[in-house]
PDB file of C-alpha atoms in Angstrom:
ATOM      1  CA  UNK O   1     125.560-146.038-114.806  1.00  0.00           C
ATOM      2  CA  UNK O   2     127.321-144.474-118.081  1.00  0.00           C
ATOM      3  CA  UNK O   3     127.542-140.857-116.647  1.00  0.00           C
ATOM      4  CA  UNK O   4     128.036-140.699-112.782  1.00  0.00           C
ATOM      5  CA  UNK O   5     128.081-136.939-112.885  1.00  0.00           C
ATOM      6  CA  UNK O   6     124.604-136.910-114.750  1.00  0.00           C
ATOM      7  CA  UNK O   7     123.231-139.398-112.328  1.00  0.00           C
ATOM      8  CA  UNK O   8     124.412-137.337-109.294  1.00  0.00           C
ATOM      9  CA  UNK O   9     122.741-134.294-110.698  1.00  0.00           C
ATOM     10  CA  UNK O  10     119.429-136.127-111.461  1.00  0.00           C
ATOM     11  CA  UNK O  11     119.541-137.585-107.849  1.00  0.00           C
ATOM     12  CA  UNK O  12     119.880-133.989-106.506  1.00  0.00           C
ATOM     13  CA  UNK O  13     117.032-132.690-108.572  1.00  0.00           C
ATOM     14  CA  UNK O  14     114.930-135.629-107.355  1.00  0.00           C
ATOM     15  CA  UNK O  15     115.815-134.691-103.828  1.00  0.00           C
ATOM     16  CA  UNK O  16     114.811-131.104-104.593  1.00  0.00           C
ATOM     17  CA  UNK O  17     111.534-132.221-106.063  1.00  0.00           C
ATOM     18  CA  UNK O  18     110.785-134.407-103.014  1.00  0.00           C
ATOM     19  CA  UNK O  19     111.450-131.317-100.617  1.00  0.00           C
ATOM     20  CA  UNK O  20     109.369-129.178-102.688  1.00  0.00           C
ATOM     21  CA  UNK O  21     106.425-131.502-102.591  1.00  0.00           C
ATOM     22  CA  UNK O  22     106.135-130.903 -98.890  1.00  0.00           C
ATOM     23  CA  UNK O  23     106.252-127.250 -99.300  1.00  0.00           C
ATOM     24  CA  UNK O  24     103.065-125.333 -98.024  1.00  0.00           C
ATOM     25  CA  UNK O  25     103.374-122.702-100.698  1.00  0.00           C
ATOM     26  CA  UNK O  26     102.659-125.111-103.695  1.00  0.00           C
ATOM     27  CA  UNK O  27      99.142-125.788-104.912  1.00  0.00           C
ATOM     28  CA  UNK O  28      97.860-129.433-105.232  1.00  0.00           C
ATOM     29  CA  UNK O  29      98.195-129.142-108.980  1.00  0.00           C
ATOM     30  CA  UNK O  30     101.776-128.082-108.781  1.00  0.00           C
ATOM     31  CA  UNK O  31     102.605-130.856-106.466  1.00  0.00           C
ATOM     32  CA  UNK O  32     101.057-133.419-108.887  1.00  0.00           C
ATOM     33  CA  UNK O  33     103.128-131.951-111.670  1.00  0.00           C
ATOM     34  CA  UNK O  34     106.407-132.472-109.492  1.00  0.00           C
ATOM     35  CA  UNK O  35     105.284-136.131-109.018  1.00  0.00           C
ATOM     36  CA  UNK O  36     104.758-136.648-112.782  1.00  0.00           C
ATOM     37  CA  UNK O  37     108.229-134.958-113.413  1.00  0.00           C
ATOM     38  CA  UNK O  38     109.827-137.151-110.657  1.00  0.00           C
ATOM     39  CA  UNK O  39     108.465-140.322-112.443  1.00  0.00           C
ATOM     40  CA  UNK O  40     109.807-139.036-115.815  1.00  0.00           C
ATOM     41  CA  UNK O  41     113.243-138.602-114.445  1.00  0.00           C
ATOM     42  CA  UNK O  42     113.311-141.810-112.498  1.00  0.00           C
ATOM     43  CA  UNK O  43     112.261-143.667-115.458  1.00  0.00           C
ATOM     44  CA  UNK O  44     114.703-141.862-118.003  1.00  0.00           C
ATOM     45  CA  UNK O  45     117.827-142.291-115.671  1.00  0.00           C
ATOM     46  CA  UNK O  46     116.706-145.377-113.794  1.00  0.00           C
ATOM     47  CA  UNK O  47     117.604-143.521-110.452  1.00  0.00           C
ATOM     48  CA  UNK O  48     115.419-143.245-107.357  1.00  0.00           C
ATOM     49  CA  UNK O  49     115.943-141.386-104.019  1.00  0.00           C
ATOM     50  CA  UNK O  50     114.469-144.399-102.419  1.00  0.00           C
ATOM     51  CA  UNK O  51     117.123-146.815-103.674  1.00  0.00           C
ATOM     52  CA  UNK O  52     119.377-147.067-100.504  1.00  0.00           C
ATOM     53  CA  UNK O  53     122.243-148.420-102.511  1.00  0.00           C
ATOM     54  CA  UNK O  54     122.144-145.747-105.206  1.00  0.00           C
ATOM     55  CA  UNK O  55     121.805-142.936-102.493  1.00  0.00           C
ATOM     56  CA  UNK O  56     124.904-144.158-100.746  1.00  0.00           C
ATOM     57  CA  UNK O  57     126.689-143.383-104.117  1.00  0.00           C
ATOM     58  CA  UNK O  58     124.865-140.422-105.551  1.00  0.00           C
ATOM     59  CA  UNK O  59     123.859-138.368-102.466  1.00  0.00           C
ATOM     60  CA  UNK O  60     126.023-135.172-102.257  1.00  0.00           C
ATOM     61  CA  UNK O  61     126.778-133.484 -99.093  1.00  0.00           C
ATOM     62  CA  UNK O  62     125.069-130.318-100.365  1.00  0.00           C
ATOM     63  CA  UNK O  63     121.379-129.810-101.376  1.00  0.00           C
ATOM     64  CA  UNK O  64     120.727-128.458-104.800  1.00  0.00           C
ATOM     65  CA  UNK O  65     119.739-125.011-103.577  1.00  0.00           C
ATOM     66  CA  UNK O  66     123.210-124.776-101.630  1.00  0.00           C
ATOM     67  CA  UNK O  67     125.130-125.824-104.637  1.00  0.00           C
ATOM     68  CA  UNK O  68     123.077-123.399-106.893  1.00  0.00           C
ATOM     69  CA  UNK O  69     123.713-120.577-104.525  1.00  0.00           C
ATOM     70  CA  UNK O  70     127.376-121.225-103.973  1.00  0.00           C
ATOM     71  CA  UNK O  71     128.133-121.469-107.737  1.00  0.00           C
ATOM     72  CA  UNK O  72     126.163-118.102-108.337  1.00  0.00           C
ATOM     73  CA  UNK O  73     128.390-116.641-105.636  1.00  0.00           C
ATOM     74  CA  UNK O  74     131.592-117.860-107.232  1.00  0.00           C
ATOM     75  CA  UNK O  75     130.474-116.627-110.773  1.00  0.00           C
ATOM     76  CA  UNK O  76     129.588-113.086-109.453  1.00  0.00           C
ATOM     77  CA  UNK O  77     132.813-112.825-107.706  1.00  0.00           C
ATOM     78  CA  UNK O  78     136.034-112.620-109.740  1.00  0.00           C
ATOM     79  CA  UNK O  79     139.024-115.036-108.802  1.00  0.00           C
ATOM     80  CA  UNK O  80     141.587-113.235-106.721  1.00  0.00           C
ATOM     81  CA  UNK O  81     145.216-113.135-107.983  1.00  0.00           C
ATOM     82  CA  UNK O  82     147.938-114.962-106.211  1.00  0.00           C
ATOM     83  CA  UNK O  83     149.314-111.674-104.911  1.00  0.00           C
ATOM     84  CA  UNK O  84     145.876-110.637-103.466  1.00  0.00           C
ATOM     85  CA  UNK O  85     145.326-114.014-101.842  1.00  0.00           C
ATOM     86  CA  UNK O  86     148.667-113.826-100.096  1.00  0.00           C
ATOM     87  CA  UNK O  87     148.040-110.200 -98.975  1.00  0.00           C
ATOM     88  CA  UNK O  88     144.425-110.998 -97.688  1.00  0.00           C
ATOM     89  CA  UNK O  89     145.943-113.816 -95.634  1.00  0.00           C
ATOM     90  CA  UNK O  90     148.225-111.275 -94.085  1.00  0.00           C
ATOM     91  CA  UNK O  91     145.208-108.928 -93.401  1.00  0.00           C
ATOM     92  CA  UNK O  92     143.252-112.053 -91.862  1.00  0.00           C
ATOM     93  CA  UNK O  93     146.388-112.810 -89.620  1.00  0.00           C
ATOM     94  CA  UNK O  94     146.477-109.292 -88.461  1.00  0.00           C
ATOM     95  CA  UNK O  95     142.726-109.254 -87.810  1.00  0.00           C
ATOM     96  CA  UNK O  96     143.057-112.279 -85.815  1.00  0.00           C
ATOM     97  CA  UNK O  97     145.779-110.713 -83.553  1.00  0.00           C
ATOM     98  CA  UNK O  98     143.363-107.576 -83.092  1.00  0.00           C
ATOM     99  CA  UNK O  99     140.561-110.039 -82.000  1.00  0.00           C
ATOM    100  CA  UNK O 100     142.995-111.407 -79.258  1.00  0.00           C
ATOM    101  CA  UNK O 101     143.582-107.917 -77.923  1.00  0.00           C
ATOM    102  CA  UNK O 102     140.008-107.132 -78.114  1.00  0.00           C
ATOM    103  CA  UNK O 103     140.656-104.492 -80.640  1.00  0.00           C
ATOM    104  CA  UNK O 104     137.539-105.372 -82.539  1.00  0.00           C
ATOM    105  CA  UNK O 105     137.155-102.313 -84.713  1.00  0.00           C
ATOM    106  CA  UNK O 106     140.591-102.646 -86.194  1.00  0.00           C
ATOM    107  CA  UNK O 107     140.109-106.355 -86.744  1.00  0.00           C
ATOM    108  CA  UNK O 108     136.879-105.502 -88.605  1.00  0.00           C
ATOM    109  CA  UNK O 109     138.944-103.183 -90.793  1.00  0.00           C
ATOM    110  CA  UNK O 110     141.370-105.905 -91.584  1.00  0.00           C
ATOM    111  CA  UNK O 111     138.736-108.446 -92.374  1.00  0.00           C
ATOM    112  CA  UNK O 112     137.009-106.047 -94.744  1.00  0.00           C
ATOM    113  CA  UNK O 113     140.327-105.302 -96.575  1.00  0.00           C
ATOM    114  CA  UNK O 114     140.942-108.985 -96.972  1.00  0.00           C
ATOM    115  CA  UNK O 115     137.413-109.436 -98.473  1.00  0.00           C
ATOM    116  CA  UNK O 116     138.005-106.737-100.841  1.00  0.00           C
ATOM    117  CA  UNK O 117     141.020-108.425-102.168  1.00  0.00           C
ATOM    118  CA  UNK O 118     139.536-112.026-102.182  1.00  0.00           C
ATOM    119  CA  UNK O 119     135.768-111.961-101.838  1.00  0.00           C
ATOM    120  CA  UNK O 120     135.545-115.593-102.474  1.00  0.00           C
ATOM    121  CA  UNK O 121     137.065-116.717 -99.058  1.00  0.00           C
ATOM    122  CA  UNK O 122     134.248-117.516 -96.684  1.00  0.00           C
ATOM    123  CA  UNK O 123     136.583-117.545 -93.555  1.00  0.00           C
ATOM    124  CA  UNK O 124     137.008-113.756 -93.848  1.00  0.00           C
ATOM    125  CA  UNK O 125     133.277-113.102 -93.550  1.00  0.00           C
ATOM    126  CA  UNK O 126     133.017-115.577 -90.679  1.00  0.00           C
ATOM    127  CA  UNK O 127     135.742-113.911 -88.800  1.00  0.00           C
ATOM    128  CA  UNK O 128     134.563-110.417 -89.532  1.00  0.00           C
ATOM    129  CA  UNK O 129     130.964-111.807 -88.226  1.00  0.00           C
ATOM    130  CA  UNK O 130     132.885-112.797 -84.986  1.00  0.00           C
ATOM    131  CA  UNK O 131     134.082-109.240 -84.601  1.00  0.00           C
ATOM    132  CA  UNK O 132     130.796-107.739 -85.245  1.00  0.00           C
ATOM    133  CA  UNK O 133     129.373-110.051 -82.575  1.00  0.00           C
ATOM    134  CA  UNK O 134     131.889-108.840 -79.848  1.00  0.00           C
ATOM    135  CA  UNK O 135     130.830-105.315 -80.762  1.00  0.00           C
ATOM    136  CA  UNK O 136     127.010-106.211 -80.235  1.00  0.00           C
ATOM    137  CA  UNK O 137     126.344-105.627 -83.947  1.00  0.00           C
ATOM    138  CA  UNK O 138     124.461-108.768 -84.143  1.00  0.00           C
ATOM    139  CA  UNK O 139     122.550-108.122 -87.460  1.00  0.00           C
ATOM    140  CA  UNK O 140     125.818-107.357 -89.181  1.00  0.00           C
ATOM    141  CA  UNK O 141     127.036-110.616 -87.792  1.00  0.00           C
ATOM    142  CA  UNK O 142     124.184-112.450 -88.996  1.00  0.00           C
ATOM    143  CA  UNK O 143     124.576-110.953 -92.671  1.00  0.00           C
ATOM    144  CA  UNK O 144     128.145-112.004 -92.688  1.00  0.00           C
ATOM    145  CA  UNK O 145     127.430-115.510 -91.766  1.00  0.00           C
ATOM    146  CA  UNK O 146     124.976-115.743 -94.494  1.00  0.00           C
ATOM    147  CA  UNK O 147     127.598-114.517 -96.999  1.00  0.00           C
ATOM    148  CA  UNK O 148     129.922-117.218 -95.690  1.00  0.00           C
ATOM    149  CA  UNK O 149     127.533-119.879 -96.072  1.00  0.00           C
ATOM    150  CA  UNK O 150     126.441-118.858 -99.535  1.00  0.00           C
ATOM    151  CA  UNK O 151     130.222-119.346-100.438  1.00  0.00           C
ATOM    152  CA  UNK O 152     130.622-122.613 -98.538  1.00  0.00           C
ATOM    153  CA  UNK O 153     127.210-124.179 -97.515  1.00  0.00           C
ATOM    154  CA  UNK O 154     129.055-126.661 -95.191  1.00  0.00           C
ATOM    155  CA  UNK O 155     130.883-124.134 -93.196  1.00  0.00           C
ATOM    156  CA  UNK O 156     129.774-125.208 -89.847  1.00  0.00           C
ATOM    157  CA  UNK O 157     131.523-122.532 -87.872  1.00  0.00           C
ATOM    158  CA  UNK O 158     129.445-119.870 -89.829  1.00  0.00           C
ATOM    159  CA  UNK O 159     126.320-121.551 -88.726  1.00  0.00           C
ATOM    160  CA  UNK O 160     127.577-121.766 -85.066  1.00  0.00           C
ATOM    161  CA  UNK O 161     128.359-118.110 -85.107  1.00  0.00           C
ATOM    162  CA  UNK O 162     125.048-116.988 -86.755  1.00  0.00           C
ATOM    163  CA  UNK O 163     123.403-119.028 -84.089  1.00  0.00           C
ATOM    164  CA  UNK O 164     125.180-117.052 -81.350  1.00  0.00           C
ATOM    165  CA  UNK O 165     124.084-113.810 -83.026  1.00  0.00           C
ATOM    166  CA  UNK O 166     120.373-115.161 -83.139  1.00  0.00           C
ATOM    167  CA  UNK O 167     120.726-116.046 -79.453  1.00  0.00           C
ATOM    168  CA  UNK O 168     121.974-112.563 -78.542  1.00  0.00           C
ATOM    169  CA  UNK O 169     118.996-111.076 -80.323  1.00  0.00           C
ATOM    170  CA  UNK O 170     116.562-113.397 -78.571  1.00  0.00           C
ATOM    171  CA  UNK O 171     115.735-115.195 -81.663  1.00  0.00           C
ATOM    172  CA  UNK O 172     115.659-118.747 -80.076  1.00  0.00           C
ATOM    173  CA  UNK O 173     114.163-120.677 -83.011  1.00  0.00           C
ATOM    174  CA  UNK O 174     116.652-119.358 -85.621  1.00  0.00           C
ATOM    175  CA  UNK O 175     119.491-120.056 -83.026  1.00  0.00           C
ATOM    176  CA  UNK O 176     118.382-123.673 -82.535  1.00  0.00           C
ATOM    177  CA  UNK O 177     118.292-124.273 -86.399  1.00  0.00           C
ATOM    178  CA  UNK O 178     121.800-122.892 -86.803  1.00  0.00           C
ATOM    179  CA  UNK O 179     123.233-124.930 -83.855  1.00  0.00           C
ATOM    180  CA  UNK O 180     121.401-128.043 -85.167  1.00  0.00           C
ATOM    181  CA  UNK O 181     123.013-127.599 -88.665  1.00  0.00           C
ATOM    182  CA  UNK O 182     126.395-126.965 -87.330  1.00  0.00           C
ATOM    183  CA  UNK O 183     126.267-130.145 -85.357  1.00  0.00           C
ATOM    184  CA  UNK O 184     124.942-132.062 -88.300  1.00  0.00           C
ATOM    185  CA  UNK O 185     127.952-131.124 -90.283  1.00  0.00           C
ATOM    186  CA  UNK O 186     130.363-131.834 -87.549  1.00  0.00           C
ATOM    187  CA  UNK O 187     128.718-134.297 -85.267  1.00  0.00           C
ATOM    188  CA  UNK O 188     131.931-134.754 -82.980  1.00  0.00           C
ATOM    189  CA  UNK O 189     132.077-131.166 -82.052  1.00  0.00           C
ATOM    190  CA  UNK O 190     131.192-130.982 -78.376  1.00  0.00           C
ATOM    191  CA  UNK O 191     131.043-127.055 -78.505  1.00  0.00           C
ATOM    192  CA  UNK O 192     128.197-127.363 -81.127  1.00  0.00           C
ATOM    193  CA  UNK O 193     126.458-129.825 -79.095  1.00  0.00           C
ATOM    194  CA  UNK O 194     126.527-127.882 -75.928  1.00  0.00           C
ATOM    195  CA  UNK O 195     125.208-124.837 -77.889  1.00  0.00           C
ATOM    196  CA  UNK O 196     122.298-126.927 -79.155  1.00  0.00           C
ATOM    197  CA  UNK O 197     121.479-128.263 -75.722  1.00  0.00           C
ATOM    198  CA  UNK O 198     121.465-124.748 -74.434  1.00  0.00           C
ATOM    199  CA  UNK O 199     119.234-123.690 -77.187  1.00  0.00           C
ATOM    200  CA  UNK O 200     116.749-126.514 -76.707  1.00  0.00           C
ATOM    201  CA  UNK O 201     116.566-125.357 -72.899  1.00  0.00           C
ATOM    202  CA  UNK O 202     115.927-121.941 -73.811  1.00  0.00           C
ATOM    203  CA  UNK O 203     113.150-122.876 -76.202  1.00  0.00           C
ATOM    204  CA  UNK O 204     111.566-125.066 -73.546  1.00  0.00           C
ATOM    205  CA  UNK O 205     111.841-122.230 -70.895  1.00  0.00           C
ATOM    206  CA  UNK O 206     110.194-119.769 -73.414  1.00  0.00           C
ATOM    207  CA  UNK O 207     107.402-122.381 -73.912  1.00  0.00           C
ATOM    208  CA  UNK O 208     106.797-122.829 -70.193  1.00  0.00           C
ATOM    209  CA  UNK O 209     107.242-119.073 -69.226  1.00  0.00           C
ATOM    210  CA  UNK O 210     104.750-118.123 -71.962  1.00  0.00           C
ATOM    211  CA  UNK O 211     102.071-120.488 -70.551  1.00  0.00           C
ATOM    212  CA  UNK O 212     102.862-119.402 -67.021  1.00  0.00           C
ATOM    213  CA  UNK O 213     102.266-115.757 -67.943  1.00  0.00           C
ATOM    214  CA  UNK O 214      98.955-116.671 -69.429  1.00  0.00           C
ATOM    215  CA  UNK O 215      98.115-118.468 -66.092  1.00  0.00           C
ATOM    216  CA  UNK O 216      99.224-115.394 -64.276  1.00  0.00           C
ATOM    217  CA  UNK O 217      96.766-113.171 -66.180  1.00  0.00           C
ATOM    218  CA  UNK O 218      94.157-114.988 -64.098  1.00  0.00           C
ATOM    219  CA  UNK O 219      96.006-114.369 -60.932  1.00  0.00           C
ATOM    220  CA  UNK O 220      97.045-118.095 -60.422  1.00  0.00           C
ATOM    221  CA  UNK O 221     100.461-118.137 -61.607  1.00  0.00           C
ATOM    222  CA  UNK O 222     102.095-118.831 -58.184  1.00  0.00           C
ATOM    223  CA  UNK O 223      99.781-121.091 -56.532  1.00  0.00           C
ATOM    224  CA  UNK O 224     101.104-124.254 -54.871  1.00  0.00           C
ATOM    225  CA  UNK O 225      98.613-126.684 -56.324  1.00  0.00           C
ATOM    226  CA  UNK O 226      99.795-129.636 -54.093  1.00  0.00           C
ATOM    227  CA  UNK O 227      98.793-127.787 -51.025  1.00  0.00           C
ATOM    228  CA  UNK O 228      95.343-127.196 -52.544  1.00  0.00           C
ATOM    229  CA  UNK O 229      94.318-130.717 -53.125  1.00  0.00           C
ATOM    230  CA  UNK O 230      93.152-131.025 -49.438  1.00  0.00           C
ATOM    231  CA  UNK O 231      90.744-128.019 -49.996  1.00  0.00           C
ATOM    232  CA  UNK O 232      87.282-129.704 -49.912  1.00  0.00           C
ATOM    233  CA  UNK O 233      85.662-126.749 -51.933  1.00  0.00           C
ATOM    234  CA  UNK O 234      88.161-126.908 -54.541  1.00  0.00           C
ATOM    235  CA  UNK O 235      88.119-130.656 -54.939  1.00  0.00           C
ATOM    236  CA  UNK O 236      84.174-130.520 -55.217  1.00  0.00           C
ATOM    237  CA  UNK O 237      84.319-127.929 -57.824  1.00  0.00           C
ATOM    238  CA  UNK O 238      87.194-129.795 -59.760  1.00  0.00           C
ATOM    239  CA  UNK O 239      85.132-132.979 -59.760  1.00  0.00           C
ATOM    240  CA  UNK O 240      82.021-131.191 -61.002  1.00  0.00           C
ATOM    241  CA  UNK O 241      84.053-129.520 -63.690  1.00  0.00           C
ATOM    242  CA  UNK O 242      85.633-132.872 -65.002  1.00  0.00           C
ATOM    243  CA  UNK O 243      82.156-134.329 -65.296  1.00  0.00           C
ATOM    244  CA  UNK O 244      81.494-131.667 -67.906  1.00  0.00           C
ATOM    245  CA  UNK O 245      81.490-133.379 -71.264  1.00  0.00           C
ATOM    246  CA  UNK O 246      83.311-130.575 -72.820  1.00  0.00           C
ATOM    247  CA  UNK O 247      86.100-130.834 -70.338  1.00  0.00           C
ATOM    248  CA  UNK O 248      86.295-134.520 -70.749  1.00  0.00           C
ATOM    249  CA  UNK O 249      86.797-134.047 -74.574  1.00  0.00           C
ATOM    250  CA  UNK O 250      89.438-131.567 -73.871  1.00  0.00           C
ATOM    251  CA  UNK O 251      91.262-133.927 -71.638  1.00  0.00           C
ATOM    252  CA  UNK O 252      90.892-136.862 -74.035  1.00  0.00           C
ATOM    253  CA  UNK O 253      92.398-134.871 -76.811  1.00  0.00           C
ATOM    254  CA  UNK O 254      95.313-133.740 -74.578  1.00  0.00           C
ATOM    255  CA  UNK O 255      96.173-137.348 -73.638  1.00  0.00           C
ATOM    256  CA  UNK O 256      95.598-138.355 -77.303  1.00  0.00           C
ATOM    257  CA  UNK O 257      98.244-136.132 -78.511  1.00  0.00           C
ATOM    258  CA  UNK O 258     100.891-136.987 -75.823  1.00  0.00           C
ATOM    259  CA  UNK O 259     102.557-139.732 -77.767  1.00  0.00           C
ATOM    260  CA  UNK O 260     105.498-140.194 -79.985  1.00  0.00           C
ATOM    261  CA  UNK O 261     109.082-138.905 -79.859  1.00  0.00           C
ATOM    262  CA  UNK O 262     108.058-135.281 -78.595  1.00  0.00           C
ATOM    263  CA  UNK O 263     106.123-136.774 -75.690  1.00  0.00           C
ATOM    264  CA  UNK O 264     107.654-134.579 -73.020  1.00  0.00           C
ATOM    265  CA  UNK O 265     107.122-131.211 -74.934  1.00  0.00           C
ATOM    266  CA  UNK O 266     103.520-132.162 -76.094  1.00  0.00           C
ATOM    267  CA  UNK O 267     102.529-133.326 -72.742  1.00  0.00           C
ATOM    268  CA  UNK O 268     103.871-130.109 -71.027  1.00  0.00           C
ATOM    269  CA  UNK O 269     102.169-127.901 -73.552  1.00  0.00           C
ATOM    270  CA  UNK O 270      98.921-129.707 -73.468  1.00  0.00           C
ATOM    271  CA  UNK O 271      98.897-129.949 -69.608  1.00  0.00           C
ATOM    272  CA  UNK O 272      99.603-126.110 -69.361  1.00  0.00           C
ATOM    273  CA  UNK O 273      96.798-125.623 -71.902  1.00  0.00           C
ATOM    274  CA  UNK O 274      94.330-127.685 -69.891  1.00  0.00           C
ATOM    275  CA  UNK O 275      95.317-125.820 -66.677  1.00  0.00           C
ATOM    276  CA  UNK O 276      94.619-122.570 -68.300  1.00  0.00           C
ATOM    277  CA  UNK O 277      91.181-123.594 -69.384  1.00  0.00           C
ATOM    278  CA  UNK O 278      90.520-125.144 -65.990  1.00  0.00           C
ATOM    279  CA  UNK O 279      91.353-121.918 -64.277  1.00  0.00           C
ATOM    280  CA  UNK O 280      89.124-119.867 -66.569  1.00  0.00           C
ATOM    281  CA  UNK O 281      86.314-122.212 -65.757  1.00  0.00           C
ATOM    282  CA  UNK O 282      87.067-121.991 -62.082  1.00  0.00           C
ATOM    283  CA  UNK O 283      86.806-118.133 -62.500  1.00  0.00           C
ATOM    284  CA  UNK O 284      83.589-118.388 -64.128  1.00  0.00           C
ATOM    285  CA  UNK O 285      81.989-120.936 -61.772  1.00  0.00           C
ATOM    286  CA  UNK O 286      83.030-119.879 -58.570  1.00  0.00           C
ATOM    287  CA  UNK O 287      84.909-116.524 -58.545  1.00  0.00           C
ATOM    288  CA  UNK O 288      84.704-116.236 -54.731  1.00  0.00           C
ATOM    289  CA  UNK O 289      86.700-119.381 -54.291  1.00  0.00           C
ATOM    290  CA  UNK O 290      89.120-118.037 -56.929  1.00  0.00           C
ATOM    291  CA  UNK O 291      89.690-114.937 -54.790  1.00  0.00           C
ATOM    292  CA  UNK O 292      90.286-117.051 -51.733  1.00  0.00           C
ATOM    293  CA  UNK O 293      93.000-118.840 -53.614  1.00  0.00           C
ATOM    294  CA  UNK O 294      94.503-115.561 -54.856  1.00  0.00           C
ATOM    295  CA  UNK O 295      94.714-114.447 -51.141  1.00  0.00           C
ATOM    296  CA  UNK O 296      96.348-117.495 -50.200  1.00  0.00           C
ATOM    297  CA  UNK O 297      98.864-117.051 -52.926  1.00  0.00           C
ATOM    298  CA  UNK O 298      99.607-113.504 -51.964  1.00  0.00           C
ATOM    299  CA  UNK O 299     100.005-114.680 -48.322  1.00  0.00           C
ATOM    300  CA  UNK O 300     102.296-117.577 -48.851  1.00  0.00           C
ATOM    301  CA  UNK O 301     104.620-115.825 -51.418  1.00  0.00           C
ATOM    302  CA  UNK O 302     108.066-115.176 -50.314  1.00  0.00           C
ATOM    303  CA  UNK O 303     109.129-111.685 -51.762  1.00  0.00           C
ATOM    304  CA  UNK O 304     112.696-112.244 -50.498  1.00  0.00           C
ATOM    305  CA  UNK O 305     113.457-115.504 -52.250  1.00  0.00           C
ATOM    306  CA  UNK O 306     116.531-115.523 -54.441  1.00  0.00           C
ATOM    307  CA  UNK O 307     116.048-114.766 -58.168  1.00  0.00           C
ATOM    308  CA  UNK O 308     116.876-117.642 -60.639  1.00  0.00           C
ATOM    309  CA  UNK O 309     120.450-117.517 -61.724  1.00  0.00           C
ATOM    310  CA  UNK O 310     121.217-116.220 -65.234  1.00  0.00           C
ATOM    311  CA  UNK O 311     121.423-119.098 -67.711  1.00  0.00           C
ATOM    312  CA  UNK O 312     124.787-119.762 -69.184  1.00  0.00           C
ATOM    313  CA  UNK O 313     125.213-118.111 -72.581  1.00  0.00           C
ATOM    314  CA  UNK O 314     125.969-120.482 -75.566  1.00  0.00           C
ATOM    315  CA  UNK O 315     129.928-120.819 -76.095  1.00  0.00           C
ATOM    316  CA  UNK O 316     131.562-119.917 -79.269  1.00  0.00           C
ATOM    317  CA  UNK O 317     133.665-123.069 -80.053  1.00  0.00           C
ATOM    318  CA  UNK O 318     135.720-121.245 -82.681  1.00  0.00           C
TER     319      UNK O 318
END
């Protein structure tokens, strides 16, 4: 391996090509061209991303797009002078003190002044993002976290704070990706692990609640199904429906998809989908019985039952 730097660059390019081949935005012809380009590079440099030993030596902690983005940012922003760096650090310290005093506007002013003096320092953007978050300006917080990550793609605290901002905006998918990335970079950080766990729970709750609302549209959302199993009319109708070939096919597909590492989520989603279709067929085949079930639900409901407690908010581990 005559030039380690060249081989690291080629390895990163091959990783990028491999990622791009799974992109839904590329045509089959473009993917085939990438495969040919991959074969040419592997042959010219005797490097392969499938070589485990080579990967241990050549793989960088950053992806090629991350390196490219960070490099562009560094080229666009001039290097701060020694005096400016010293002054910007003083401003950051003042901003941190204002944060402790909950004077968030003053903290933002300090961090903004620090950025004007040294725009290459990702910490200033991340700290200002935290102040924006405290003021409820979560879009600005996300924007600052993005700038911090452009400067330092491995800045796990920026990912975590970006995740908190997405959470505050109800953007659970984006929050989950941020917390996951933060934990990948710093796998021993319990705060990031806790945020990721909370995010996963929120996603699961969203999925279940969405399906429950769909069931509720039919007026069946609050039924105690276990108490209905002793209803002869209902059981006879269910037996008749399950003998329907279309229903049998649906159940077979549901069970066939409930395998693999995402068994719990797949089974729950499929079960709720099957329950919704079952309820729709019940409505069509025997509306009188469905109305009886609705009446039973209204009678047995408990309007004074306590509301669920508010879920804990993700904790900023900074």
